[in-house]
Amino acid sequence: LTPRLFDPLGIENPPWQICSKGRNLGYTGLMLNTSEIAKLGILHLNRGVYEGKRLVSAEWIDKSGQALADTTPHKDGPDNEYGYGYQFWRCVPRAKAYRADGMWGQFIIISHELDSVIAVSSWEKNNAQGILTAIWDTITPQLEAAK
């Protein structure tokens, strides 16, 4: 991914969890700072284009935010019950968004309808749903009002 994705996004040498065979896991363990995860969100918001260059197909971006897998019922809260796409969760309908989740409350939230990306870095081990609910209750209404 470095030459095709990380370099064009300006993400240098991103640390990634390595298995016992010396390979990154690919689906988990990528460690990025808040501005780096925001760049991934902007890439999604722009349907695969970053700074005028297509990095990912629009079709893949569109599918990644769709509910391709049924996730109901889900024990981790209402935001996990609206389906799962390509590494992205659908959010509660009032959020008008989909998101990537990282460990301990790391989020990339993309809303095409609200033309927005919200990047969150936290250290919340037990209440990721609380972070999302706070975003839906405080930030989303502000974005809707500014539309």
N, CA, C and O atoms as a GROMACS GRO file, in nm:
protein
  588
    1LEU      N    1   0.080  -0.121   0.000
    1LEU     CA    2   0.000   0.000   0.000
    1LEU      C    3   0.084   0.127   0.000
    1LEU      O    4   0.034   0.234  -0.033
    2THR      N    5   0.209   0.116   0.037
    2THR     CA    6   0.290   0.237   0.048
    2THR      C    7   0.296   0.318  -0.081
    2THR      O    8   0.262   0.436  -0.078
    3PRO      N    9   0.336   0.261  -0.194
    3PRO     CA   10   0.346   0.345  -0.314
    3PRO      C   11   0.210   0.385  -0.371
    3PRO      O   12   0.197   0.492  -0.431
    4ARG      N   13   0.109   0.302  -0.353
    4ARG     CA   14  -0.022   0.329  -0.414
    4ARG      C   15  -0.114   0.413  -0.327
    4ARG      O   16  -0.201   0.483  -0.380
    5LEU      N   17  -0.097   0.408  -0.195
    5LEU     CA   18  -0.190   0.478  -0.107
    5LEU      C   19  -0.120   0.570  -0.008
    5LEU      O   20  -0.147   0.691  -0.006
    6PHE      N   21  -0.031   0.516   0.072
    6PHE     CA   22   0.029   0.597   0.178
    6PHE      C   23   0.117   0.710   0.126
    6PHE      O   24   0.107   0.822   0.176
    7ASP      N   25   0.202   0.683   0.028
    7ASP     CA   26   0.286   0.790  -0.027
    7ASP      C   27   0.202   0.905  -0.084
    7ASP      O   28   0.227   1.021  -0.049
    8PRO      N   29   0.103   0.879  -0.170
    8PRO     CA   30   0.022   0.990  -0.222
    8PRO      C   31  -0.055   1.066  -0.114
    8PRO      O   32  -0.085   1.184  -0.130
    9LEU      N   33  -0.088   0.997  -0.003
    9LEU     CA   34  -0.157   1.064   0.107
    9LEU      C   35  -0.059   1.136   0.200
    9LEU      O   36  -0.102   1.208   0.291
   10GLY      N   37   0.069   1.120   0.178
   10GLY     CA   38   0.168   1.184   0.265
   10GLY      C   39   0.180   1.116   0.401
   10GLY      O   40   0.215   1.181   0.500
   11ILE      N   41   0.152   0.987   0.406
   11ILE     CA   42   0.165   0.909   0.530
   11ILE      C   43   0.294   0.829   0.519
   11ILE      O   44   0.304   0.735   0.440
   12GLU      N   45   0.394   0.869   0.599
   12GLU     CA   46   0.527   0.809   0.590
   12GLU      C   47   0.545   0.695   0.688
   12GLU      O   48   0.522   0.711   0.808
   13ASN      N   49   0.586   0.581   0.638
   13ASN     CA   50   0.620   0.464   0.720
   13ASN      C   51   0.518   0.435   0.829
   13ASN      O   52   0.554   0.435   0.947
   14PRO      N   53   0.393   0.412   0.794
   14PRO     CA   54   0.294   0.387   0.899
   14PRO      C   55   0.322   0.255   0.971
   14PRO      O   56   0.339   0.152   0.907
   15PRO      N   57   0.327   0.259   1.103
   15PRO     CA   58   0.348   0.134   1.178
   15PRO      C   59   0.224   0.044   1.166
   15PRO      O   60   0.111   0.091   1.170
   16TRP      N   61   0.250  -0.085   1.152
   16TRP     CA   62   0.143  -0.181   1.134
   16TRP      C   63   0.180  -0.306   1.213
   16TRP      O   64   0.293  -0.353   1.207
   17GLN      N   65   0.085  -0.358   1.286
   17GLN     CA   66   0.109  -0.479   1.366
   17GLN      C   67   0.158  -0.590   1.275
   17GLN      O   68   0.106  -0.611   1.165
   18ILE      N   69   0.261  -0.663   1.322
   18ILE     CA   70   0.324  -0.768   1.244
   18ILE      C   71   0.298  -0.904   1.311
   18ILE      O   72   0.304  -0.915   1.434
   19CYS      N   73   0.268  -1.006   1.230
   19CYS     CA   74   0.248  -1.140   1.283
   19CYS      C   75   0.382  -1.209   1.306
   19CYS      O   76   0.487  -1.152   1.276
   20SER      N   77   0.379  -1.328   1.359
   20SER     CA   78   0.502  -1.401   1.391
   20SER      C   79   0.585  -1.435   1.268
   20SER      O   80   0.704  -1.465   1.280
   21LYS      N   81   0.524  -1.430   1.149
   21LYS     CA   82   0.597  -1.456   1.024
   21LYS      C   83   0.652  -1.328   0.962
   21LYS      O   84   0.707  -1.332   0.852
   22GLY      N   85   0.637  -1.215   1.031
   22GLY     CA   86   0.692  -1.090   0.982
   22GLY      C   87   0.606  -1.015   0.881
   22GLY      O   88   0.655  -0.926   0.812
   23ARG      N   89   0.479  -1.052   0.872
   23ARG     CA   90   0.387  -0.986   0.778
   23ARG      C   91   0.286  -0.902   0.855
   23ARG      O   92   0.244  -0.938   0.965
   24ASN      N   93   0.246  -0.789   0.793
   24ASN     CA   94   0.140  -0.715   0.861
   24ASN      C   95   0.009  -0.789   0.839
   24ASN      O   96  -0.007  -0.861   0.741
   25LEU      N   97  -0.082  -0.771   0.932
   25LEU     CA   98  -0.208  -0.844   0.929
   25LEU      C   99  -0.304  -0.792   0.823
   25LEU      O  100  -0.393  -0.865   0.778
   26GLY      N  101  -0.288  -0.667   0.783
   26GLY     CA  102  -0.370  -0.611   0.676
   26GLY      C  103  -0.506  -0.562   0.719
   26GLY      O  104  -0.549  -0.455   0.676
   27TYR      N  105  -0.574  -0.635   0.802
   27TYR     CA  106  -0.710  -0.597   0.842
   27TYR      C  107  -0.714  -0.528   0.978
   27TYR      O  108  -0.820  -0.480   1.018
   28THR      N  109  -0.603  -0.523   1.047
   28THR     CA  110  -0.600  -0.464   1.181
   28THR      C  111  -0.458  -0.423   1.216
   28THR      O  112  -0.362  -0.466   1.152
   29GLY      N  113  -0.448  -0.339   1.317
   29GLY     CA  114  -0.317  -0.305   1.370
   29GLY      C  115  -0.244  -0.192   1.302
   29GLY      O  116  -0.126  -0.171   1.329
   30LEU      N  117  -0.310  -0.117   1.213
   30LEU     CA  118  -0.250   0.000   1.151
   30LEU      C  119  -0.256   0.116   1.250
   30LEU      O  120  -0.363   0.144   1.304
   31MET      N  121  -0.144   0.182   1.274
   31MET     CA  122  -0.139   0.289   1.373
   31MET      C  123  -0.112   0.422   1.305
   31MET      O  124  -0.002   0.447   1.256
   32LEU      N  125  -0.215   0.508   1.302
   32LEU     CA  126  -0.206   0.639   1.238
   32LEU      C  127  -0.246   0.747   1.337
   32LEU      O  128  -0.322   0.723   1.430
   33ASN      N  129  -0.193   0.868   1.316
   33ASN     CA  130  -0.236   0.979   1.400
   33ASN      C  131  -0.365   1.040   1.344
   33ASN      O  132  -0.414   0.997   1.240
   34THR      N  133  -0.419   1.137   1.413
   34THR     CA  134  -0.549   1.193   1.375
   34THR      C  135  -0.547   1.256   1.237
   34THR      O  136  -0.642   1.238   1.161
   35SER      N  137  -0.443   1.330   1.203
   35SER     CA  138  -0.440   1.392   1.070
   35SER      C  139  -0.427   1.287   0.960
   35SER      O  140  -0.479   1.306   0.850
   36GLU      N  141  -0.360   1.177   0.988
   36GLU     CA  142  -0.347   1.070   0.889
   36GLU      C  143  -0.480   0.998   0.868
   36GLU      O  144  -0.516   0.966   0.755
   37ILE      N  145  -0.554   0.972   0.976
   37ILE     CA  146  -0.684   0.907   0.956
   37ILE      C  147  -0.782   1.002   0.888
   37ILE      O  148  -0.870   0.958   0.814
   38ALA      N  149  -0.765   1.131   0.912
   38ALA     CA  150  -0.851   1.229   0.843
   38ALA      C  151  -0.826   1.223   0.692
   38ALA      O  152  -0.920   1.237   0.613
   39LYS      N  153  -0.701   1.203   0.652
   39LYS     CA  154  -0.671   1.192   0.508
   39LYS      C  155  -0.742   1.073   0.446
   39LYS      O  156  -0.791   1.082   0.333
   40LEU      N  157  -0.749   0.961   0.517
   40LEU     CA  158  -0.824   0.846   0.466
   40LEU      C  159  -0.972   0.879   0.454
   40LEU      O  160  -1.039   0.836   0.360
   41GLY      N  161  -1.023   0.956   0.550
   41GLY     CA  162  -1.163   0.999   0.542
   41GLY      C  163  -1.188   1.091   0.424
   41GLY      O  164  -1.290   1.078   0.355
   42ILE      N  165  -1.097   1.184   0.399
   42ILE     CA  166  -1.110   1.275   0.285
   42ILE      C  167  -1.105   1.196   0.154
   42ILE      O  168  -1.178   1.227   0.060
   43LEU      N  169  -1.019   1.096   0.148
   43LEU     CA  170  -1.013   1.009   0.031
   43LEU      C  171  -1.150   0.945   0.006
   43LEU      O  172  -1.196   0.938  -0.108
   44HIS      N  173  -1.215   0.899   0.111
   44HIS     CA  174  -1.349   0.841   0.098
   44HIS      C  175  -1.453   0.945   0.061
   44HIS      O  176  -1.536   0.922  -0.026
   45LEU      N  177  -1.447   1.059   0.126
   45LEU     CA  178  -1.544   1.165   0.097
   45LEU      C  179  -1.538   1.204  -0.051
   45LEU      O  180  -1.641   1.235  -0.112
   46ASN      N  181  -1.418   1.204  -0.108
   46ASN     CA  182  -1.399   1.241  -0.248
   46ASN      C  183  -1.404   1.120  -0.342
   46ASN      O  184  -1.356   1.126  -0.455
   47ARG      N  185  -1.462   1.012  -0.293
   47ARG     CA  186  -1.486   0.890  -0.372
   47ARG      C  187  -1.359   0.838  -0.440
   47ARG      O  188  -1.360   0.802  -0.558
   48GLY      N  189  -1.248   0.836  -0.362
   48GLY     CA  190  -1.125   0.774  -0.410
   48GLY      C  191  -1.023   0.869  -0.469
   48GLY      O  192  -0.917   0.826  -0.513
   49VAL      N  193  -1.054   1.000  -0.470
   49VAL     CA  194  -0.960   1.098  -0.524
   49VAL      C  195  -0.901   1.179  -0.410
   49VAL      O  196  -0.972   1.224  -0.320
   50TYR      N  197  -0.768   1.197  -0.414
   50TYR     CA  198  -0.700   1.278  -0.313
   50TYR      C  199  -0.607   1.374  -0.386
   50TYR      O  200  -0.521   1.332  -0.463
   51GLU      N  201  -0.626   1.503  -0.360
   51GLU     CA  202  -0.548   1.609  -0.423
   51GLU      C  203  -0.542   1.591  -0.575
   51GLU      O  204  -0.436   1.603  -0.637
   52GLY      N  205  -0.658   1.562  -0.634
   52GLY     CA  206  -0.670   1.553  -0.779
   52GLY      C  207  -0.626   1.421  -0.841
   52GLY      O  208  -0.635   1.405  -0.962
   53LYS      N  209  -0.579   1.326  -0.760
   53LYS     CA  210  -0.530   1.199  -0.813
   53LYS      C  211  -0.618   1.085  -0.763
   53LYS      O  212  -0.644   1.073  -0.643
   54ARG      N  213  -0.664   1.000  -0.857
   54ARG     CA  214  -0.745   0.885  -0.818
   54ARG      C  215  -0.654   0.778  -0.758
   54ARG      O  216  -0.561   0.730  -0.823
   55LEU      N  217  -0.683   0.742  -0.634
   55LEU     CA  218  -0.605   0.638  -0.564
   55LEU      C  219  -0.684   0.508  -0.550
   55LEU      O  220  -0.625   0.400  -0.546
   56VAL      N  221  -0.816   0.520  -0.543
   56VAL     CA  222  -0.904   0.405  -0.523
   56VAL      C  223  -1.024   0.425  -0.614
   56VAL      O  224  -1.068   0.538  -0.635
   57SER      N  225  -1.078   0.317  -0.669
   57SER     CA  226  -1.192   0.331  -0.759
   57SER      C  227  -1.315   0.382  -0.683
   57SER      O  228  -1.336   0.348  -0.567
   58ALA      N  229  -1.394   0.463  -0.751
   58ALA     CA  230  -1.517   0.515  -0.692
   58ALA      C  231  -1.612   0.400  -0.657
   58ALA      O  232  -1.684   0.408  -0.558
   59GLU      N  233  -1.613   0.296  -0.738
   59GLU     CA  234  -1.700   0.181  -0.713
   59GLU      C  235  -1.664   0.114  -0.580
   59GLU      O  236  -1.753   0.077  -0.503
   60TRP      N  237  -1.535   0.098  -0.555
   60TRP     CA  238  -1.493   0.035  -0.429
   60TRP      C  239  -1.532   0.123  -0.311
   60TRP      O  240  -1.582   0.074  -0.210
   61ILE      N  241  -1.509   0.253  -0.324
   61ILE     CA  242  -1.546   0.347  -0.217
   61ILE      C  243  -1.696   0.338  -0.191
   61ILE      O  244  -1.738   0.330  -0.076
   62ASP      N  245  -1.777   0.339  -0.296
   62ASP     CA  246  -1.922   0.333  -0.279
   62ASP      C  247  -1.964   0.204  -0.207
   62ASP      O  248  -2.050   0.209  -0.120
   63LYS      N  249  -1.906   0.093  -0.243
   63LYS     CA  250  -1.942  -0.034  -0.179
   63LYS      C  251  -1.892  -0.042  -0.035
   63LYS      O  252  -1.956  -0.104   0.050
   64SER      N  253  -1.779   0.020  -0.009
   64SER     CA  254  -1.721   0.008   0.125
   64SER      C  255  -1.814   0.064   0.232
   64SER      O  256  -1.813   0.016   0.345
   65GLY      N  257  -1.893   0.164   0.197
   65GLY     CA  258  -1.983   0.223   0.294
   65GLY      C  259  -2.124   0.167   0.292
   65GLY      O  260  -2.211   0.217   0.364
   66GLN      N  261  -2.147   0.064   0.212
   66GLN     CA  262  -2.279   0.002   0.207
   66GLN      C  263  -2.289  -0.110   0.310
   66GLN      O  264  -2.188  -0.162   0.356
   67ALA      N  265  -2.410  -0.146   0.344
   67ALA     CA  266  -2.434  -0.258   0.436
   67ALA      C  267  -2.430  -0.387   0.355
   67ALA      O  268  -2.534  -0.433   0.306
   68LEU      N  269  -2.313  -0.445   0.341
   68LEU     CA  270  -2.296  -0.568   0.266
   68LEU      C  271  -2.312  -0.692   0.353
   68LEU      O  272  -2.339  -0.801   0.303
   69ALA      N  273  -2.296  -0.674   0.483
   69ALA     CA  274  -2.314  -0.784   0.578
   69ALA      C  275  -2.412  -0.740   0.686
   69ALA      O  276  -2.402  -0.629   0.738
   70ASP      N  277  -2.506  -0.827   0.717
   70ASP     CA  278  -2.604  -0.799   0.823
   70ASP      C  279  -2.534  -0.812   0.959
   70ASP      O  280  -2.465  -0.911   0.985
   71THR      N  281  -2.552  -0.713   1.044
   71THR     CA  282  -2.486  -0.714   1.175
   71THR      C  283  -2.588  -0.705   1.290
   71THR      O  284  -2.551  -0.665   1.400
   72THR      N  285  -2.712  -0.742   1.266
   72THR     CA  286  -2.813  -0.737   1.371
   72THR      C  287  -2.836  -0.876   1.428
   72THR      O  288  -2.827  -0.974   1.354
   73PRO      N  289  -2.864  -0.887   1.556
   73PRO     CA  290  -2.839  -0.786   1.659
   73PRO      C  291  -2.690  -0.782   1.692
   73PRO      O  292  -2.618  -0.878   1.664
   74HIS      N  293  -2.645  -0.672   1.750
   74HIS     CA  294  -2.504  -0.658   1.784
   74HIS      C  295  -2.491  -0.610   1.928
   74HIS      O  296  -2.558  -0.515   1.969
   75LYS      N  297  -2.407  -0.676   2.006
   75LYS     CA  298  -2.394  -0.648   2.149
   75LYS      C  299  -2.325  -0.516   2.181
   75LYS      O  300  -2.336  -0.468   2.294
   76ASP      N  301  -2.254  -0.456   2.086
   76ASP     CA  302  -2.173  -0.338   2.115
   76ASP      C  303  -2.242  -0.204   2.093
   76ASP      O  304  -2.177  -0.100   2.093
   77GLY      N  305  -2.373  -0.206   2.076
   77GLY     CA  306  -2.444  -0.079   2.065
   77GLY      C  307  -2.513  -0.060   1.932
   77GLY      O  308  -2.487  -0.132   1.837
   78PRO      N  309  -2.601   0.039   1.927
   78PRO     CA  310  -2.684   0.058   1.808
   78PRO      C  311  -2.607   0.093   1.682
   78PRO      O  312  -2.653   0.063   1.572
   79ASP      N  313  -2.492   0.155   1.694
   79ASP     CA  314  -2.417   0.192   1.574
   79ASP      C  315  -2.354   0.072   1.504
   79ASP      O  316  -2.300   0.086   1.395
   80ASN      N  317  -2.361  -0.043   1.564
   80ASN     CA  318  -2.307  -0.163   1.501
   80ASN      C  319  -2.416  -0.253   1.444
   80ASN      O  320  -2.389  -0.366   1.406
   81GLU      N  321  -2.539  -0.204   1.440
   81GLU     CA  322  -2.652  -0.287   1.396
   81GLU      C  323  -2.703  -0.253   1.256
   81GLU      O  324  -2.807  -0.305   1.216
   82TYR      N  325  -2.634  -0.168   1.182
   82TYR     CA  326  -2.685  -0.122   1.053
   82TYR      C  327  -2.607  -0.174   0.934
   82TYR      O  328  -2.624  -0.126   0.822
   83GLY      N  329  -2.521  -0.272   0.958
   83GLY     CA  330  -2.450  -0.336   0.848
   83GLY      C  331  -2.303  -0.298   0.840
   83GLY      O  332  -2.257  -0.201   0.901
   84TYR      N  333  -2.233  -0.378   0.764
   84TYR     CA  334  -2.088  -0.366   0.751
   84TYR      C  335  -2.051  -0.380   0.604
   84TYR      O  336  -2.102  -0.468   0.534
   85GLY      N  337  -1.962  -0.293   0.556
   85GLY     CA  338  -1.916  -0.298   0.417
   85GLY      C  339  -1.773  -0.348   0.411
   85GLY      O  340  -1.739  -0.445   0.479
   86TYR      N  341  -1.690  -0.285   0.330
   86TYR     CA  342  -1.549  -0.322   0.320
   86TYR      C  343  -1.471  -0.248   0.428
   86TYR      O  344  -1.418  -0.140   0.404
   87GLN      N  345  -1.464  -0.306   0.546
   87GLN     CA  346  -1.395  -0.250   0.662
   87GLN      C  347  -1.463  -0.124   0.718
   87GLN      O  348  -1.403  -0.052   0.797
   88PHE      N  349  -1.585  -0.098   0.679
   88PHE     CA  350  -1.659   0.018   0.727
   88PHE      C  351  -1.796  -0.024   0.778
   88PHE      O  352  -1.862  -0.110   0.721
   89TRP      N  353  -1.836   0.038   0.888
   89TRP     CA  354  -1.966   0.015   0.949
   89TRP      C  355  -2.064   0.124   0.904
   89TRP      O  356  -2.026   0.241   0.891
   90ARG      N  357  -2.188   0.085   0.881
   90ARG     CA  358  -2.295   0.183   0.863
   90ARG      C  359  -2.328   0.237   1.001
   90ARG      O  360  -2.326   0.161   1.098
   91CYS      N  361  -2.359   0.364   1.012
   91CYS     CA  362  -2.395   0.425   1.140
   91CYS      C  363  -2.546   0.435   1.153
   91CYS      O  364  -2.620   0.412   1.056
   92VAL      N  365  -2.593   0.470   1.273
   92VAL     CA  366  -2.736   0.488   1.294
   92VAL      C  367  -2.788   0.582   1.185
   92VAL      O  368  -2.718   0.676   1.147
   93PRO      N  369  -2.908   0.558   1.134
   93PRO     CA  370  -2.959   0.639   1.022
   93PRO      C  371  -2.955   0.790   1.046
   93PRO      O  372  -2.929   0.865   0.952
   94ARG      N  373  -2.979   0.835   1.167
   94ARG     CA  374  -2.979   0.980   1.190
   94ARG      C  375  -2.841   1.042   1.169
   94ARG      O  376  -2.830   1.163   1.151
   95ALA      N  377  -2.736   0.960   1.172
   95ALA     CA  378  -2.600   1.010   1.152
   95ALA      C  379  -2.568   1.036   1.005
   95ALA      O  380  -2.480   1.115   0.974
   96LYS      N  381  -2.640   0.970   0.916
   96LYS     CA  382  -2.618   0.988   0.771
   96LYS      C  383  -2.472   0.962   0.734
   96LYS      O  384  -2.414   1.036   0.655
   97ALA      N  385  -2.414   0.856   0.792
   97ALA     CA  386  -2.270   0.836   0.778
   97ALA      C  387  -2.234   0.688   0.782
   97ALA      O  388  -2.316   0.603   0.816
   98TYR      N  389  -2.108   0.661   0.748
   98TYR     CA  390  -2.046   0.531   0.773
   98TYR      C  391  -1.909   0.558   0.832
   98TYR      O  392  -1.858   0.670   0.825
   99ARG      N  393  -1.848   0.454   0.891
   99ARG     CA  394  -1.725   0.480   0.965
   99ARG      C  395  -1.631   0.361   0.967
   99ARG      O  396  -1.673   0.246   0.952
  100ALA      N  397  -1.504   0.392   0.986
  100ALA     CA  398  -1.403   0.292   1.018
  100ALA      C  399  -1.377   0.304   1.168
  100ALA      O  400  -1.373   0.414   1.222
  101ASP      N  401  -1.360   0.192   1.232
  101ASP     CA  402  -1.333   0.189   1.376
  101ASP      C  403  -1.192   0.136   1.400
  101ASP      O  404  -1.149   0.038   1.340
  102GLY      N  405  -1.123   0.202   1.489
  102GLY     CA  406  -0.995   0.152   1.535
  102GLY      C  407  -1.004   0.116   1.682
  102GLY      O  408  -1.105   0.142   1.747
  103MET      N  409  -0.900   0.059   1.731
  103MET     CA  410  -0.897   0.015   1.870
  103MET      C  411  -0.909   0.134   1.966
  103MET      O  412  -0.846   0.237   1.945
  104TRP      N  413  -0.989   0.119   2.069
  104TRP     CA  414  -1.005   0.214   2.178
  104TRP      C  415  -1.054   0.351   2.133
  104TRP      O  416  -1.001   0.454   2.175
  105GLY      N  417  -1.155   0.350   2.048
  105GLY     CA  418  -1.220   0.476   2.016
  105GLY      C  419  -1.154   0.560   1.908
  105GLY      O  420  -1.158   0.682   1.914
  106GLN      N  421  -1.093   0.495   1.811
  106GLN     CA  422  -1.039   0.566   1.694
  106GLN      C  423  -1.144   0.555   1.583
  106GLN      O  424  -1.189   0.445   1.552
  107PHE      N  425  -1.183   0.666   1.525
  107PHE     CA  426  -1.289   0.664   1.424
  107PHE      C  427  -1.254   0.752   1.305
  107PHE      O  428  -1.190   0.856   1.319
  108ILE      N  429  -1.298   0.707   1.187
  108ILE     CA  430  -1.308   0.791   1.069
  108ILE      C  431  -1.455   0.786   1.031
  108ILE      O  432  -1.507   0.681   0.995
  109ILE      N  433  -1.522   0.898   1.039
  109ILE     CA  434  -1.665   0.905   1.009
  109ILE      C  435  -1.682   0.988   0.882
  109ILE      O  436  -1.636   1.102   0.874
  110ILE      N  437  -1.747   0.928   0.783
  110ILE     CA  438  -1.764   0.993   0.653
  110ILE      C  439  -1.913   1.012   0.627
  110ILE      O  440  -1.991   0.918   0.639
  111SER      N  441  -1.952   1.133   0.591
  111SER     CA  442  -2.090   1.161   0.552
  111SER      C  443  -2.089   1.236   0.419
  111SER      O  444  -2.053   1.353   0.413
  112HIS      N  445  -2.130   1.166   0.315
  112HIS     CA  446  -2.141   1.231   0.184
  112HIS      C  447  -2.256   1.331   0.186
  112HIS      O  448  -2.247   1.439   0.127
  113GLU      N  449  -2.363   1.296   0.254
  113GLU     CA  450  -2.480   1.384   0.261
  113GLU      C  451  -2.448   1.516   0.328
  113GLU      O  452  -2.500   1.621   0.289
  114LEU      N  453  -2.362   1.511   0.431
  114LEU     CA  454  -2.326   1.633   0.504
  114LEU      C  455  -2.190   1.688   0.459
  114LEU      O  456  -2.140   1.784   0.517
  115ASP      N  457  -2.131   1.628   0.357
  115ASP     CA  458  -2.002   1.671   0.302
  115ASP      C  459  -1.898   1.689   0.414
  115ASP      O  460  -1.836   1.794   0.427
  116SER      N  461  -1.882   1.582   0.494
  116SER     CA  462  -1.795   1.596   0.611
  116SER      C  463  -1.719   1.469   0.643
  116SER      O  464  -1.759   1.358   0.609
  117VAL      N  465  -1.606   1.491   0.710
  117VAL     CA  466  -1.525   1.384   0.768
  117VAL      C  467  -1.498   1.424   0.912
  117VAL      O  468  -1.461   1.538   0.940
  118ILE      N  469  -1.516   1.330   1.002
  118ILE     CA  470  -1.482   1.351   1.142
  118ILE      C  471  -1.377   1.246   1.178
  118ILE      O  472  -1.402   1.126   1.163
  119ALA      N  473  -1.262   1.290   1.225
  119ALA     CA  474  -1.154   1.200   1.267
  119ALA      C  475  -1.142   1.209   1.418
  119ALA      O  476  -1.133   1.318   1.474
  120VAL      N  477  -1.141   1.094   1.483
  120VAL     CA  478  -1.135   1.089   1.630
  120VAL      C  479  -1.022   0.997   1.672
  120VAL      O  480  -1.012   0.884   1.625
  121SER      N  481  -0.937   1.046   1.761
  121SER     CA  482  -0.837   0.963   1.828
  121SER      C  483  -0.862   0.974   1.977
  121SER      O  484  -0.860   1.084   2.033
  122SER      N  485  -0.885   0.862   2.040
  122SER     CA  486  -0.908   0.864   2.185
  122SER      C  487  -0.842   0.741   2.248
  122SER      O  488  -0.776   0.663   2.180
  123TRP      N  489  -0.862   0.727   2.374
  123TRP     CA  490  -0.810   0.612   2.447
  123TRP      C  491  -0.925   0.556   2.531
  123TRP      O  492  -0.908   0.526   2.649
  124GLU      N  493  -1.040   0.542   2.469
  124GLU     CA  494  -1.161   0.496   2.538
  124GLU      C  495  -1.175   0.346   2.517
  124GLU      O  496  -1.206   0.300   2.407
  125LYS      N  497  -1.153   0.271   2.622
  125LYS     CA  498  -1.156   0.126   2.611
  125LYS      C  499  -1.295   0.066   2.626
  125LYS      O  500  -1.321  -0.044   2.578
  126ASN      N  501  -1.385   0.137   2.693
  126ASN     CA  502  -1.512   0.074   2.730
  126ASN      C  503  -1.637   0.142   2.677
  126ASN      O  504  -1.746   0.087   2.694
  127ASN      N  505  -1.626   0.257   2.614
  127ASN     CA  506  -1.748   0.327   2.574
  127ASN      C  507  -1.734   0.395   2.438
  127ASN      O  508  -1.758   0.515   2.426
  128ALA      N  509  -1.696   0.319   2.338
  128ALA     CA  510  -1.687   0.374   2.204
  128ALA      C  511  -1.824   0.424   2.157
  128ALA      O  512  -1.832   0.525   2.088
  129GLN      N  513  -1.930   0.353   2.194
  129GLN     CA  514  -2.064   0.397   2.156
  129GLN      C  515  -2.094   0.534   2.216
  129GLN      O  516  -2.163   0.613   2.152
  130GLY      N  517  -2.046   0.563   2.334
  130GLY     CA  518  -2.066   0.694   2.395
  130GLY      C  519  -2.003   0.806   2.313
  130GLY      O  520  -2.059   0.915   2.302
  131ILE      N  521  -1.886   0.779   2.256
  131ILE     CA  522  -1.820   0.878   2.170
  131ILE      C  523  -1.907   0.904   2.048
  131ILE      O  524  -1.932   1.019   2.011
  132LEU      N  525  -1.954   0.797   1.985
  132LEU     CA  526  -2.038   0.812   1.866
  132LEU      C  527  -2.167   0.885   1.898
  132LEU      O  528  -2.207   0.974   1.823
  133THR      N  529  -2.232   0.849   2.008
  133THR     CA  530  -2.356   0.916   2.046
  133THR      C  531  -2.333   1.064   2.069
  133THR      O  532  -2.416   1.147   2.030
  134ALA      N  533  -2.221   1.100   2.132
  134ALA     CA  534  -2.189   1.242   2.153
  134ALA      C  535  -2.171   1.314   2.020
  134ALA      O  536  -2.214   1.429   2.006
  135ILE      N  537  -2.110   1.248   1.924
  135ILE     CA  538  -2.094   1.308   1.791
  135ILE      C  539  -2.230   1.329   1.727
  135ILE      O  540  -2.257   1.437   1.673
  136TRP      N  541  -2.317   1.227   1.732
  136TRP     CA  542  -2.450   1.240   1.670
  136TRP      C  543  -2.533   1.347   1.739
  136TRP      O  544  -2.612   1.416   1.674
  137ASP      N  545  -2.516   1.363   1.870
  137ASP     CA  546  -2.597   1.460   1.945
  137ASP      C  547  -2.544   1.602   1.936
  137ASP      O  548  -2.621   1.697   1.952
  138THR      N  549  -2.414   1.620   1.910
  138THR     CA  550  -2.358   1.756   1.913
  138THR      C  551  -2.302   1.803   1.778
  138THR      O  552  -2.333   1.913   1.734
  139ILE      N  553  -2.223   1.722   1.714
  139ILE     CA  554  -2.157   1.766   1.589
  139ILE      C  555  -2.250   1.753   1.469
  139ILE      O  556  -2.260   1.846   1.388
  140THR      N  557  -2.317   1.640   1.456
  140THR     CA  558  -2.404   1.619   1.339
  140THR      C  559  -2.510   1.729   1.325
  140THR      O  560  -2.530   1.779   1.214
  141PRO      N  561  -2.580   1.769   1.433
  141PRO     CA  562  -2.677   1.878   1.416
  141PRO      C  563  -2.615   2.008   1.366
  141PRO      O  564  -2.678   2.083   1.291
  142GLN      N  565  -2.491   2.036   1.407
  142GLN     CA  566  -2.421   2.155   1.361
  142GLN      C  567  -2.390   2.148   1.212
  142GLN      O  568  -2.400   2.247   1.140
  143LEU      N  569  -2.351   2.028   1.167
  143LEU     CA  570  -2.324   2.008   1.025
  143LEU      C  571  -2.452   2.023   0.943
  143LEU      O  572  -2.451   2.083   0.836
  144GLU      N  573  -2.562   1.969   0.996
  144GLU     CA  574  -2.690   1.981   0.926
  144GLU      C  575  -2.733   2.127   0.917
  144GLU      O  576  -2.784   2.171   0.814
  145ALA      N  577  -2.713   2.201   1.024
  145ALA     CA  578  -2.752   2.343   1.026
  145ALA      C  579  -2.668   2.426   0.929
  145ALA      O  580  -2.716   2.526   0.874
  146ALA      N  581  -2.544   2.384   0.908
  146ALA     CA  582  -2.454   2.460   0.820
  146ALA      C  583  -2.475   2.425   0.672
  146ALA      O  584  -2.420   2.492   0.584
  147LYS      N  585  -2.552   2.324   0.646
  147LYS     CA  586  -2.574   2.278   0.508
  147LYS      C  587  -2.645   2.380   0.423
  147LYS      O  588  -2.671   2.356   0.305
   0.00000   0.00000   0.00000
